[in-house]
PDB file of N, CA, C and O in Angstrom:
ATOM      1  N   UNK A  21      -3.692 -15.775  -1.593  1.00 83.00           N
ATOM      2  CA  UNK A  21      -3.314 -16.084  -2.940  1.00 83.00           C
ATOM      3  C   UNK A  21      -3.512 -17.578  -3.168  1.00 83.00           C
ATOM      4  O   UNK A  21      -2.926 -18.435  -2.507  1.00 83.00           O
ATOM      5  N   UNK A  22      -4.355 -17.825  -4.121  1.00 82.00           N
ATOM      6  CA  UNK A  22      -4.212 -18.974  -4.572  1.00 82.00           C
ATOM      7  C   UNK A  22      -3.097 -20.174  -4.940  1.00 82.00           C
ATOM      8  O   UNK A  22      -2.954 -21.374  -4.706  1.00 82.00           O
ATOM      9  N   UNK A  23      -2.466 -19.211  -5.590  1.00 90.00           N
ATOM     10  CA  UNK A  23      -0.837 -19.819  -5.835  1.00 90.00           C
ATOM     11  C   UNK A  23       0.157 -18.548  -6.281  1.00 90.00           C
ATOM     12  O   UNK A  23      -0.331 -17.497  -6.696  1.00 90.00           O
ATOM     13  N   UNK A  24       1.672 -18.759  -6.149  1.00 93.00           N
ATOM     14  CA  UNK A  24       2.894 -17.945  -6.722  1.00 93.00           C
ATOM     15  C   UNK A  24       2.866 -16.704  -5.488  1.00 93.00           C
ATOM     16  O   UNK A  24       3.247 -15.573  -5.791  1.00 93.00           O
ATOM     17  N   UNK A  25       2.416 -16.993  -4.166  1.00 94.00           N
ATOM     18  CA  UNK A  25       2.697 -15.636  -3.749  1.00 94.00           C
ATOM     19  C   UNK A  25       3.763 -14.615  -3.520  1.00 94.00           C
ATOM     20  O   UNK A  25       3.767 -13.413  -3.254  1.00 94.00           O
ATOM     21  N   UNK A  26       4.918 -15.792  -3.777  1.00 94.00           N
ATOM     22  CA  UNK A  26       5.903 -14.887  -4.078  1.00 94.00           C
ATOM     23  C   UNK A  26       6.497 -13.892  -5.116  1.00 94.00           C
ATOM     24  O   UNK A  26       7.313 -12.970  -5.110  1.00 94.00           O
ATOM     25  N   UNK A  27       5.566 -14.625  -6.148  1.00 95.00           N
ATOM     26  CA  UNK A  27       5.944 -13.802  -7.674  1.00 95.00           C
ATOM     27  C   UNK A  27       4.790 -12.017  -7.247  1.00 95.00           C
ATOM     28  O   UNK A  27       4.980 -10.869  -7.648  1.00 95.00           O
ATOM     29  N   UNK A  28       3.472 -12.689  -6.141  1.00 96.00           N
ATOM     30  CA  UNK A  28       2.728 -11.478  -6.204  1.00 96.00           C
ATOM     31  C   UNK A  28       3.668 -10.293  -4.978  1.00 96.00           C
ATOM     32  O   UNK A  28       3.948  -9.095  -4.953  1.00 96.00           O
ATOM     33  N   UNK A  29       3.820 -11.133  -4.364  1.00 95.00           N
ATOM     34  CA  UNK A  29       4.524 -10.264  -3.565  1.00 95.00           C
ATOM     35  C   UNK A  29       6.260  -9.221  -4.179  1.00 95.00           C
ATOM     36  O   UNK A  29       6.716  -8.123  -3.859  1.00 95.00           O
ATOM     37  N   UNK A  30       6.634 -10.100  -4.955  1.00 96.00           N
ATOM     38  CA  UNK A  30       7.683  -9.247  -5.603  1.00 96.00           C
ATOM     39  C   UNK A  30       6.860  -8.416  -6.256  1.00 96.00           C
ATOM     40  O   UNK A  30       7.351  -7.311  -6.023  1.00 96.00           O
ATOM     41  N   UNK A  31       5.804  -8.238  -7.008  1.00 96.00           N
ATOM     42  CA  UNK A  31       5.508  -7.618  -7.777  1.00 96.00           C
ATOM     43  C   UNK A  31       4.399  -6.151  -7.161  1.00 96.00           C
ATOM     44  O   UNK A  31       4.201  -5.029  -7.626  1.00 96.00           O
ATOM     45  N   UNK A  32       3.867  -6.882  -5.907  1.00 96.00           N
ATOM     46  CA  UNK A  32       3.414  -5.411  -5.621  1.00 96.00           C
ATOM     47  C   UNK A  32       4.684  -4.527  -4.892  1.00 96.00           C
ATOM     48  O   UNK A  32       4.551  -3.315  -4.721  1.00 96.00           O
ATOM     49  N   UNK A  33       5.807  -5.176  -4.518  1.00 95.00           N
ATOM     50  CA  UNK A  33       6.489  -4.505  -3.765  1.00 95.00           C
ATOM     51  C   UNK A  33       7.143  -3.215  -4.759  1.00 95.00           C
ATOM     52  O   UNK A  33       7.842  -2.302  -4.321  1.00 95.00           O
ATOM     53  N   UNK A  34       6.854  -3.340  -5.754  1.00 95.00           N
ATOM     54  CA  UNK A  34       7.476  -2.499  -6.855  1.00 95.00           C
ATOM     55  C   UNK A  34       6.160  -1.416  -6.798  1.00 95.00           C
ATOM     56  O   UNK A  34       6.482  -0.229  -6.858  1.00 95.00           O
ATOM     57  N   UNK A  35       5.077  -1.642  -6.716  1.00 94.00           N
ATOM     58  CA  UNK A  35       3.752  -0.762  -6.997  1.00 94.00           C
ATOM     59  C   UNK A  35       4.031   0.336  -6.198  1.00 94.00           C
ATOM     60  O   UNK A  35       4.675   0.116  -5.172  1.00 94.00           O
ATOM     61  N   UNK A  36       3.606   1.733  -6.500  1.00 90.00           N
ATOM     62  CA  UNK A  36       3.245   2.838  -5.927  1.00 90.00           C
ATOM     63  C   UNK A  36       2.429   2.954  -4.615  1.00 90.00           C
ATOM     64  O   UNK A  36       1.486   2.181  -4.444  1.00 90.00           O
ATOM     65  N   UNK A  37       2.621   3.521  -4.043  1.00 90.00           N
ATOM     66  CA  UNK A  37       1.855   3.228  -2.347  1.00 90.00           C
ATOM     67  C   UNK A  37       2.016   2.444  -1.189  1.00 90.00           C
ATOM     68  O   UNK A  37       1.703   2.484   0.001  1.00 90.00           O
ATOM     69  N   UNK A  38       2.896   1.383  -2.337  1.00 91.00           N
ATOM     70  CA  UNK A  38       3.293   0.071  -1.417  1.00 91.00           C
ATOM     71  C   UNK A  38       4.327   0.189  -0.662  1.00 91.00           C
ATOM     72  O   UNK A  38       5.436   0.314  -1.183  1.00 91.00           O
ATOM     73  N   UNK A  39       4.154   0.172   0.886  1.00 89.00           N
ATOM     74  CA  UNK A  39       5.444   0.305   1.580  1.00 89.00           C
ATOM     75  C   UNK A  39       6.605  -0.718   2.048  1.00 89.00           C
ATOM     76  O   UNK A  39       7.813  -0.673   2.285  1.00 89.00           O
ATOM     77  N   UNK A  40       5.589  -1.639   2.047  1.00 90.00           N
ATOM     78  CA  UNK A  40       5.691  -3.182   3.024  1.00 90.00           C
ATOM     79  C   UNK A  40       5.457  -4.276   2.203  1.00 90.00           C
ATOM     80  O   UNK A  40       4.701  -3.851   1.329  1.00 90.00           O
ATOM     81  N   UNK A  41       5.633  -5.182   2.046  1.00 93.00           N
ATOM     82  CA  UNK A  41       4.826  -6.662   1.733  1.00 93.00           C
ATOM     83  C   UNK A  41       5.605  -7.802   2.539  1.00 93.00           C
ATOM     84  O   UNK A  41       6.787  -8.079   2.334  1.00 93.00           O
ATOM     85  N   UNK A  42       4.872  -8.361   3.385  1.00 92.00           N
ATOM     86  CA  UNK A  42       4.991  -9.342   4.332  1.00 92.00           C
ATOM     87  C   UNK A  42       4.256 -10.622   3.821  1.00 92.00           C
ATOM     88  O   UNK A  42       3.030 -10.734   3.851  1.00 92.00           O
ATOM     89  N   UNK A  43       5.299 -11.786   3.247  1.00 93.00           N
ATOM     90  CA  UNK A  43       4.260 -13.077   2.962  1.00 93.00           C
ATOM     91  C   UNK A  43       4.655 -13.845   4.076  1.00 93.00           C
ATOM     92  O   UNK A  43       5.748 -13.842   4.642  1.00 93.00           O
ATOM     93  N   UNK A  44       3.321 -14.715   4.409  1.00 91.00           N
ATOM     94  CA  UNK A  44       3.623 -16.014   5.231  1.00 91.00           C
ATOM     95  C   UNK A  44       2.661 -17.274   4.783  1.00 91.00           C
ATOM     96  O   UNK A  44       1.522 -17.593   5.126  1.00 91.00           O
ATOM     97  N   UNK A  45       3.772 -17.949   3.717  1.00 91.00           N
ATOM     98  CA  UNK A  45       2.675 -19.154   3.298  1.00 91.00           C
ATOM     99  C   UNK A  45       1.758 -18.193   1.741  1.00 91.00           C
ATOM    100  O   UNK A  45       2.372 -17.424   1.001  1.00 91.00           O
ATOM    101  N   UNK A  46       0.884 -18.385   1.654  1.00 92.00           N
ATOM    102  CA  UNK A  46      -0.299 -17.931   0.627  1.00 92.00           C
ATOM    103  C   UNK A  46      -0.505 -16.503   1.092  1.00 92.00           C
ATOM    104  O   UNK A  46      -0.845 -15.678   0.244  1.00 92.00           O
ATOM    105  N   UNK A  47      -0.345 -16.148   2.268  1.00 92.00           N
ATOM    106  CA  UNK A  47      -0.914 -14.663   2.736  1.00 92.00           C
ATOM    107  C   UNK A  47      -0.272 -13.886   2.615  1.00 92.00           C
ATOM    108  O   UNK A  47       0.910 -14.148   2.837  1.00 92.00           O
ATOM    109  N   UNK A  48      -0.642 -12.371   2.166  1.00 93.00           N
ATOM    110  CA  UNK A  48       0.606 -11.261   1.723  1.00 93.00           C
ATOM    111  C   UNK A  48      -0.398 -10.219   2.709  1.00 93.00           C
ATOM    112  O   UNK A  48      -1.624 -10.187   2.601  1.00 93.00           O
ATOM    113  N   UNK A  49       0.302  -9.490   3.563  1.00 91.00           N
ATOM    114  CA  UNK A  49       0.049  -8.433   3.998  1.00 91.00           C
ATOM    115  C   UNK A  49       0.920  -7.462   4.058  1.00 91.00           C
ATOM    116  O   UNK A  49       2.039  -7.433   4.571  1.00 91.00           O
ATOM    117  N   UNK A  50       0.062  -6.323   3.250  1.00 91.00           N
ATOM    118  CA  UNK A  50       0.855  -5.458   2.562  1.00 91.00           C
ATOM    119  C   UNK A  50       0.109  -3.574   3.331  1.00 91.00           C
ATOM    120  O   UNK A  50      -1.039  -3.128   3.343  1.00 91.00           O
ATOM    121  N   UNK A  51       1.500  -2.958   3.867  1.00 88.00           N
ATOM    122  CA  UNK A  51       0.877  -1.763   3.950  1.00 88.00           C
ATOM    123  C   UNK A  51       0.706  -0.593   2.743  1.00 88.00           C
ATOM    124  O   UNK A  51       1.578  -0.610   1.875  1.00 88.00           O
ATOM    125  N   UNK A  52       0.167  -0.080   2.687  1.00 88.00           N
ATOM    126  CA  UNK A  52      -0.915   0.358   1.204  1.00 88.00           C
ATOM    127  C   UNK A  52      -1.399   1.948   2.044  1.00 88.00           C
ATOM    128  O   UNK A  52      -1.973   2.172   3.110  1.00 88.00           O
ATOM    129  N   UNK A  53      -0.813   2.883   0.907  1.00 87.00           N
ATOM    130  CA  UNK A  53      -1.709   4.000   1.244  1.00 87.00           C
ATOM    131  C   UNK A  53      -2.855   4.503   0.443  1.00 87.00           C
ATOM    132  O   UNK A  53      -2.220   5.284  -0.266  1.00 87.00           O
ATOM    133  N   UNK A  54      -3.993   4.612   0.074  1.00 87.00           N
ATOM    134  CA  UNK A  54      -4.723   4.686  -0.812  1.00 87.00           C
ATOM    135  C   UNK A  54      -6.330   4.928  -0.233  1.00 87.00           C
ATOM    136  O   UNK A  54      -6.664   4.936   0.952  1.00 87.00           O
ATOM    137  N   UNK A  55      -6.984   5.072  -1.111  1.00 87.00           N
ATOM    138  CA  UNK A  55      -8.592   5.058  -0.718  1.00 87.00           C
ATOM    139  C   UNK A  55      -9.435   3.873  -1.380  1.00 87.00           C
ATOM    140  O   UNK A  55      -8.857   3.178  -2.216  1.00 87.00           O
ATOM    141  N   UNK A  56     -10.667   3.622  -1.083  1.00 89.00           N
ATOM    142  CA  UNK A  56     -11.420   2.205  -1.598  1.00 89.00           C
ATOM    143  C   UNK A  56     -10.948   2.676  -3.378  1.00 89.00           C
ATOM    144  O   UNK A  56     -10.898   1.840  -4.280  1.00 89.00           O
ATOM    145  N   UNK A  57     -10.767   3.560  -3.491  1.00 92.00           N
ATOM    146  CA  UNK A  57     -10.705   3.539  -5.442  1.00 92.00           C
ATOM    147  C   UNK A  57      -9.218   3.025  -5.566  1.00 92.00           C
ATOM    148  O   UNK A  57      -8.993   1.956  -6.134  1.00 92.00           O
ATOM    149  N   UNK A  58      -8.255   3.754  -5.058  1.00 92.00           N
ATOM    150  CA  UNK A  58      -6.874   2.823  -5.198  1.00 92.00           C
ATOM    151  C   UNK A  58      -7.060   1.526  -4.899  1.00 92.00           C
ATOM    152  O   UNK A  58      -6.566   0.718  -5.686  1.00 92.00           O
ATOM    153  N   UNK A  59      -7.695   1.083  -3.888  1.00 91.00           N
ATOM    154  CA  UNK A  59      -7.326  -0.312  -3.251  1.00 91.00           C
ATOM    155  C   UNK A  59      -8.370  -1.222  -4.848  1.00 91.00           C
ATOM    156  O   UNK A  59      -7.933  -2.243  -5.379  1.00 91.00           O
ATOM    157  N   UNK A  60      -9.572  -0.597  -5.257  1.00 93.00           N
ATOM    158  CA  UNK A  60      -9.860  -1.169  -6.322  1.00 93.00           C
ATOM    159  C   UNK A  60      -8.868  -1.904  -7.287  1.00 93.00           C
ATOM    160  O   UNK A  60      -8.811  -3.069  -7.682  1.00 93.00           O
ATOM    161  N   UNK A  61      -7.961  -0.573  -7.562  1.00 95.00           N
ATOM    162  CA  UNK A  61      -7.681  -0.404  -8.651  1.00 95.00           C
ATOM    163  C   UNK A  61      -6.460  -1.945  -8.941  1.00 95.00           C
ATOM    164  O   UNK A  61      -6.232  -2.729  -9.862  1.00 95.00           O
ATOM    165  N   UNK A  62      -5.864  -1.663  -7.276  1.00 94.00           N
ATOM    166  CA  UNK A  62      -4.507  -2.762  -7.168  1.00 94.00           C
ATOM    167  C   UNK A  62      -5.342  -3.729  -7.305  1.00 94.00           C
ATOM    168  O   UNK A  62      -4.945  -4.398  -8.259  1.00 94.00           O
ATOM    169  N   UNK A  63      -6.270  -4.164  -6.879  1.00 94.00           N
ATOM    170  CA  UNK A  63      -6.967  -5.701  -7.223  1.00 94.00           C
ATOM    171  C   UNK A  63      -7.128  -5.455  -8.690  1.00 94.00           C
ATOM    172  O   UNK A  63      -6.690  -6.428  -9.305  1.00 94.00           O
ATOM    173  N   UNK A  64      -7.536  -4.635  -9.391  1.00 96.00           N
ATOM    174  CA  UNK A  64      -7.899  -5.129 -10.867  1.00 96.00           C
ATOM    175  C   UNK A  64      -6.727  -5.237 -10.836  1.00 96.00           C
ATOM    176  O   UNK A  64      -6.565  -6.354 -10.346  1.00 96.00           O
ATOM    177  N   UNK A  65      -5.439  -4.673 -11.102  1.00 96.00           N
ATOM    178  CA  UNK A  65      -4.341  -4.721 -11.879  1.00 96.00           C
ATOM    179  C   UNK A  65      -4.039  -6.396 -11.330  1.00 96.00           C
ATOM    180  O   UNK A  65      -3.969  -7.322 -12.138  1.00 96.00           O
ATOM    181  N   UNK A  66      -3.881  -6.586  -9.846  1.00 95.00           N
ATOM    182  CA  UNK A  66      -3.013  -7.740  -9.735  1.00 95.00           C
ATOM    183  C   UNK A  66      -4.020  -8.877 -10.898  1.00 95.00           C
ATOM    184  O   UNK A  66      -3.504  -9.567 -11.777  1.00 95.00           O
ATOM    185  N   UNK A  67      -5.212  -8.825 -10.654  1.00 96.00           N
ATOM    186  CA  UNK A  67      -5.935  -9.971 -11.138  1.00 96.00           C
ATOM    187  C   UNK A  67      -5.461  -9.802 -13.073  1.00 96.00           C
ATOM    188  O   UNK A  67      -5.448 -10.673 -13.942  1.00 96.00           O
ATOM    189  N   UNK A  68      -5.247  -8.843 -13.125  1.00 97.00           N
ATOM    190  CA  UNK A  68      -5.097  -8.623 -14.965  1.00 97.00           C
ATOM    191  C   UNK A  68      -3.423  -9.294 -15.624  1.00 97.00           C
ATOM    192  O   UNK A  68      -2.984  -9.717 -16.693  1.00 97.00           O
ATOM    193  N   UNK A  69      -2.812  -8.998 -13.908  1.00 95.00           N
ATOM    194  CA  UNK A  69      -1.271  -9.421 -13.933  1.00 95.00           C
ATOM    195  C   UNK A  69      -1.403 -11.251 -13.974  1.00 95.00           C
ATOM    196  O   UNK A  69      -0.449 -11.761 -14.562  1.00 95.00           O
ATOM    197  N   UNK A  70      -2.273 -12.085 -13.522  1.00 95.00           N
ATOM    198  CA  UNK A  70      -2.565 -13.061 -13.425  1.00 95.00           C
ATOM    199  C   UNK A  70      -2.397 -14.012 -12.594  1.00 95.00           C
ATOM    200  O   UNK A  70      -2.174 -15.218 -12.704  1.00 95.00           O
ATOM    201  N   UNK A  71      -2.649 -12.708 -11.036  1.00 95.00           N
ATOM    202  CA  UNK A  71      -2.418 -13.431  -9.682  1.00 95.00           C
ATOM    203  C   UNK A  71      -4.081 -13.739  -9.402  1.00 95.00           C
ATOM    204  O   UNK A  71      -4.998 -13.071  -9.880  1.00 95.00           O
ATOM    205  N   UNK A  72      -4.213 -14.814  -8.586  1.00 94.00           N
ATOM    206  CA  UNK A  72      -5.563 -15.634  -8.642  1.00 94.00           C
ATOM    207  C   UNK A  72      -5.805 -15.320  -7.004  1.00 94.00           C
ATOM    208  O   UNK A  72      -5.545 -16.182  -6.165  1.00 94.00           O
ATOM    209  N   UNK A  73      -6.287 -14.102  -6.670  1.00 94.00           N
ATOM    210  CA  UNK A  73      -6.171 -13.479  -5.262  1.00 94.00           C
ATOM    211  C   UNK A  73      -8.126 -13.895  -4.782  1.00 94.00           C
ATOM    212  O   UNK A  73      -9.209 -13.681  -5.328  1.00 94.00           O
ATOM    213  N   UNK A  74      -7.623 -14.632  -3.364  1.00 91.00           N
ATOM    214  CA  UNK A  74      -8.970 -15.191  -2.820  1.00 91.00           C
ATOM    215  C   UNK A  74      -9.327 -14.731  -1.971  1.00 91.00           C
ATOM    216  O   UNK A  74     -10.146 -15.334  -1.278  1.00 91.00           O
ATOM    217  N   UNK A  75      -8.942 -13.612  -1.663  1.00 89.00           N
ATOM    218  CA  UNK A  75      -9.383 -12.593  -0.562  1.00 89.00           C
ATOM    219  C   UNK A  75      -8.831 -11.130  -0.313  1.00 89.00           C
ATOM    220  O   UNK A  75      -7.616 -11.164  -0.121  1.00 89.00           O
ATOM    221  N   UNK A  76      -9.297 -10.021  -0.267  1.00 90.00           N
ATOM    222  CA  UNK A  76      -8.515  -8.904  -0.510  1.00 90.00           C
ATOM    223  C   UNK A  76      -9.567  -8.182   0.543  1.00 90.00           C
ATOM    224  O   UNK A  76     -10.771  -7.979   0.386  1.00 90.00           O
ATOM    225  N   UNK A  77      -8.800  -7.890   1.561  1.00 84.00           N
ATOM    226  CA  UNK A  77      -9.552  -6.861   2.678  1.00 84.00           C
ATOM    227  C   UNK A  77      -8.465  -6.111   3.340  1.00 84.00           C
ATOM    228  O   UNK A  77      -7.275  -6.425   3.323  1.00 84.00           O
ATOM    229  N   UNK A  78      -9.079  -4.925   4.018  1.00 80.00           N
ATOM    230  CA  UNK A  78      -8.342  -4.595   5.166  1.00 80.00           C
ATOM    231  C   UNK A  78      -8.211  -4.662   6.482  1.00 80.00           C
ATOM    232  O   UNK A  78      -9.127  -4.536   7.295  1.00 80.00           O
ATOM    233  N   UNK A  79      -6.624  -4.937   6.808  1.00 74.00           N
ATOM    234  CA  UNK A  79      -6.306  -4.887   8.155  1.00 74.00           C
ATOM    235  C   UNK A  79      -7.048  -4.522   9.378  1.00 74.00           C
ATOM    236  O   UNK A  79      -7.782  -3.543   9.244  1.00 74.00           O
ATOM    237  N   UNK A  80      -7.024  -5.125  10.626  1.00 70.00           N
ATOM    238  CA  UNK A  80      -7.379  -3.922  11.909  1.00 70.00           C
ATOM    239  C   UNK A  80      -6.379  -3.456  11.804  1.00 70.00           C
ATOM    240  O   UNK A  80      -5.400  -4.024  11.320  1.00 70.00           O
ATOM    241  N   UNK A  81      -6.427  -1.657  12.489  1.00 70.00           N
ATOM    242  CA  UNK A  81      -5.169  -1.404  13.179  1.00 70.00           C
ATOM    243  C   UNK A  81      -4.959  -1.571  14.432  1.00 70.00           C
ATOM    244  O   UNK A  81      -5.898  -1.476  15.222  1.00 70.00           O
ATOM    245  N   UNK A  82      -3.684  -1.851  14.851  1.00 72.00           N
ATOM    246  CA  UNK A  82      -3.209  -2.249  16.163  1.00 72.00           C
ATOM    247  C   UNK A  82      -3.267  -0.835  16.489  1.00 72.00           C
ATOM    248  O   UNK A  82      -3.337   0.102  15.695  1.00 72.00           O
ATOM    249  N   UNK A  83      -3.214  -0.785  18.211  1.00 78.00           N
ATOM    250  CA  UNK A  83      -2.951   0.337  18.813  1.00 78.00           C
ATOM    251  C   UNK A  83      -1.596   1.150  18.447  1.00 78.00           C
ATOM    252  O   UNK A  83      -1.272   2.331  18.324  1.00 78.00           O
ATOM    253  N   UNK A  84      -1.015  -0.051  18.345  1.00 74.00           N
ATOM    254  CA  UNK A  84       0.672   0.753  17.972  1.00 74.00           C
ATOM    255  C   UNK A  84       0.513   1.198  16.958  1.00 74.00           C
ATOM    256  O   UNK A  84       1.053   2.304  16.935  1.00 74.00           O
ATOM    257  N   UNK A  85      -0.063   0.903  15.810  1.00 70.00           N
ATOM    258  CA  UNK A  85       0.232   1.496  14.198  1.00 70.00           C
ATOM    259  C   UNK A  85      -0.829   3.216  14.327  1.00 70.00           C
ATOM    260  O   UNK A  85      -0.723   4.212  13.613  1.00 70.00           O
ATOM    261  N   UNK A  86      -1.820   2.956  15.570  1.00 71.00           N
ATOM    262  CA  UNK A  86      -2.275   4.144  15.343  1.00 71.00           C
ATOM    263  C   UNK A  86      -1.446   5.248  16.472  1.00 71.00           C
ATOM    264  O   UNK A  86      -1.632   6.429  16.766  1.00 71.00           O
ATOM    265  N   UNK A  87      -0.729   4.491  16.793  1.00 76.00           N
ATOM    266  CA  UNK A  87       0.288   5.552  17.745  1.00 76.00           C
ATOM    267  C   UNK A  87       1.178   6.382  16.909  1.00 76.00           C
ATOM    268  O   UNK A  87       1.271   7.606  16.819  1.00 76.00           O
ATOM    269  N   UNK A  88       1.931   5.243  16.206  1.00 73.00           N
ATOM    270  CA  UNK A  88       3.266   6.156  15.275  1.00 73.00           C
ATOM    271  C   UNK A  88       2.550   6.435  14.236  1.00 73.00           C
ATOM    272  O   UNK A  88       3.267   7.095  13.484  1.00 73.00           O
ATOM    273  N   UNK A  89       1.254   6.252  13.666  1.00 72.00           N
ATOM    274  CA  UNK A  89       0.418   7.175  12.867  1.00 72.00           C
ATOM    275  C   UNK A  89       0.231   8.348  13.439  1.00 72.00           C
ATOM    276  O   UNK A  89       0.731   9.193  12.697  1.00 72.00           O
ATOM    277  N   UNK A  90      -0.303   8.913  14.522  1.00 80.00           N
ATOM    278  CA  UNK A  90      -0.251   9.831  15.620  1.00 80.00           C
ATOM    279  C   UNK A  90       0.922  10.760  15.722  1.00 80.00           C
ATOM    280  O   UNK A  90       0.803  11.926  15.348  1.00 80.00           O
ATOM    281  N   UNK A  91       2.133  10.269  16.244  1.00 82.00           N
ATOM    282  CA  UNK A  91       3.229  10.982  16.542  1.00 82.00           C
ATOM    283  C   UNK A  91       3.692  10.797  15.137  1.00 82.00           C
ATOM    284  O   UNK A  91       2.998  11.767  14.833  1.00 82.00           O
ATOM    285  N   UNK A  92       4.135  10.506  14.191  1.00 73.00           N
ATOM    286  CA  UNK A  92       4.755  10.558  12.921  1.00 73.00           C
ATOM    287  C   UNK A  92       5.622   9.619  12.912  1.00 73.00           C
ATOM    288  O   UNK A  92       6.115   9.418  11.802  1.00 73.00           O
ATOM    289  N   UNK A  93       6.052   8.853  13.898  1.00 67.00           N
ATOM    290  CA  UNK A  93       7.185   7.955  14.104  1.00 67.00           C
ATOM    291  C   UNK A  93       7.477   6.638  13.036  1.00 67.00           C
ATOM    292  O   UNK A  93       8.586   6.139  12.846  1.00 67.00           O
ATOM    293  N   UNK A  94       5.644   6.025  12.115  1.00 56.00           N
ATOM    294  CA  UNK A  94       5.887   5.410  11.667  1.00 56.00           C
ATOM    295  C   UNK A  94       6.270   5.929   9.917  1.00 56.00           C
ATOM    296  O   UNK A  94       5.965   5.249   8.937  1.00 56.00           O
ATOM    297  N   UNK A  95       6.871   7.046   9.870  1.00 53.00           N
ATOM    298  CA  UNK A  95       6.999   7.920   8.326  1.00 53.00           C
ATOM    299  C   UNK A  95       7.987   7.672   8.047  1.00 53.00           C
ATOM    300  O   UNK A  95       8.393   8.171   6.998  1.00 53.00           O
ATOM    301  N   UNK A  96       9.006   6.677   8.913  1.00 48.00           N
ATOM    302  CA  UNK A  96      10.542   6.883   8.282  1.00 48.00           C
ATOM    303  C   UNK A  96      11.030   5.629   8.874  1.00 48.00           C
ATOM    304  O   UNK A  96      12.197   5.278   8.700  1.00 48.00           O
TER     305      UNK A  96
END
């Protein structure tokens, strides 16, 4: 984020899909369930909301996140 990441981060934490939002500094990493058309869609909206976002990709997954993806452990 360019600037206000806290205003972006309150604000996706309210969005649909959004489970997580973790800021540190300018960076928000956020867990997100969706496909490349959702993940579109949250970038148009944030950018229309009038967050000035300078990079928008996805995560690796760690071994662990694909573990309790696996066993179900990370659902609750």
């Amino acid at each position: 984020m360019l600037e206000n990441a806290e205003g972006a981060a309150a604000w996706l934490a309210e969005r649909d899909g959004i489970s997580r939002v973790k800021r540190e500094g300018r960076q928000l990493a956020v867990a997100f369930v969706g496909g490349e058309a959702d993940q579109a869609a949250l970038l148009q909206a944030m950018v229309a909301e009038g967050f000035r976002v300078l990079r928008f990709q996805p995560a690796a997954r760690t071994l662990e996140d694909v573990f309790l993806s696996v066993t179900g452990e990370g659902n609750g």
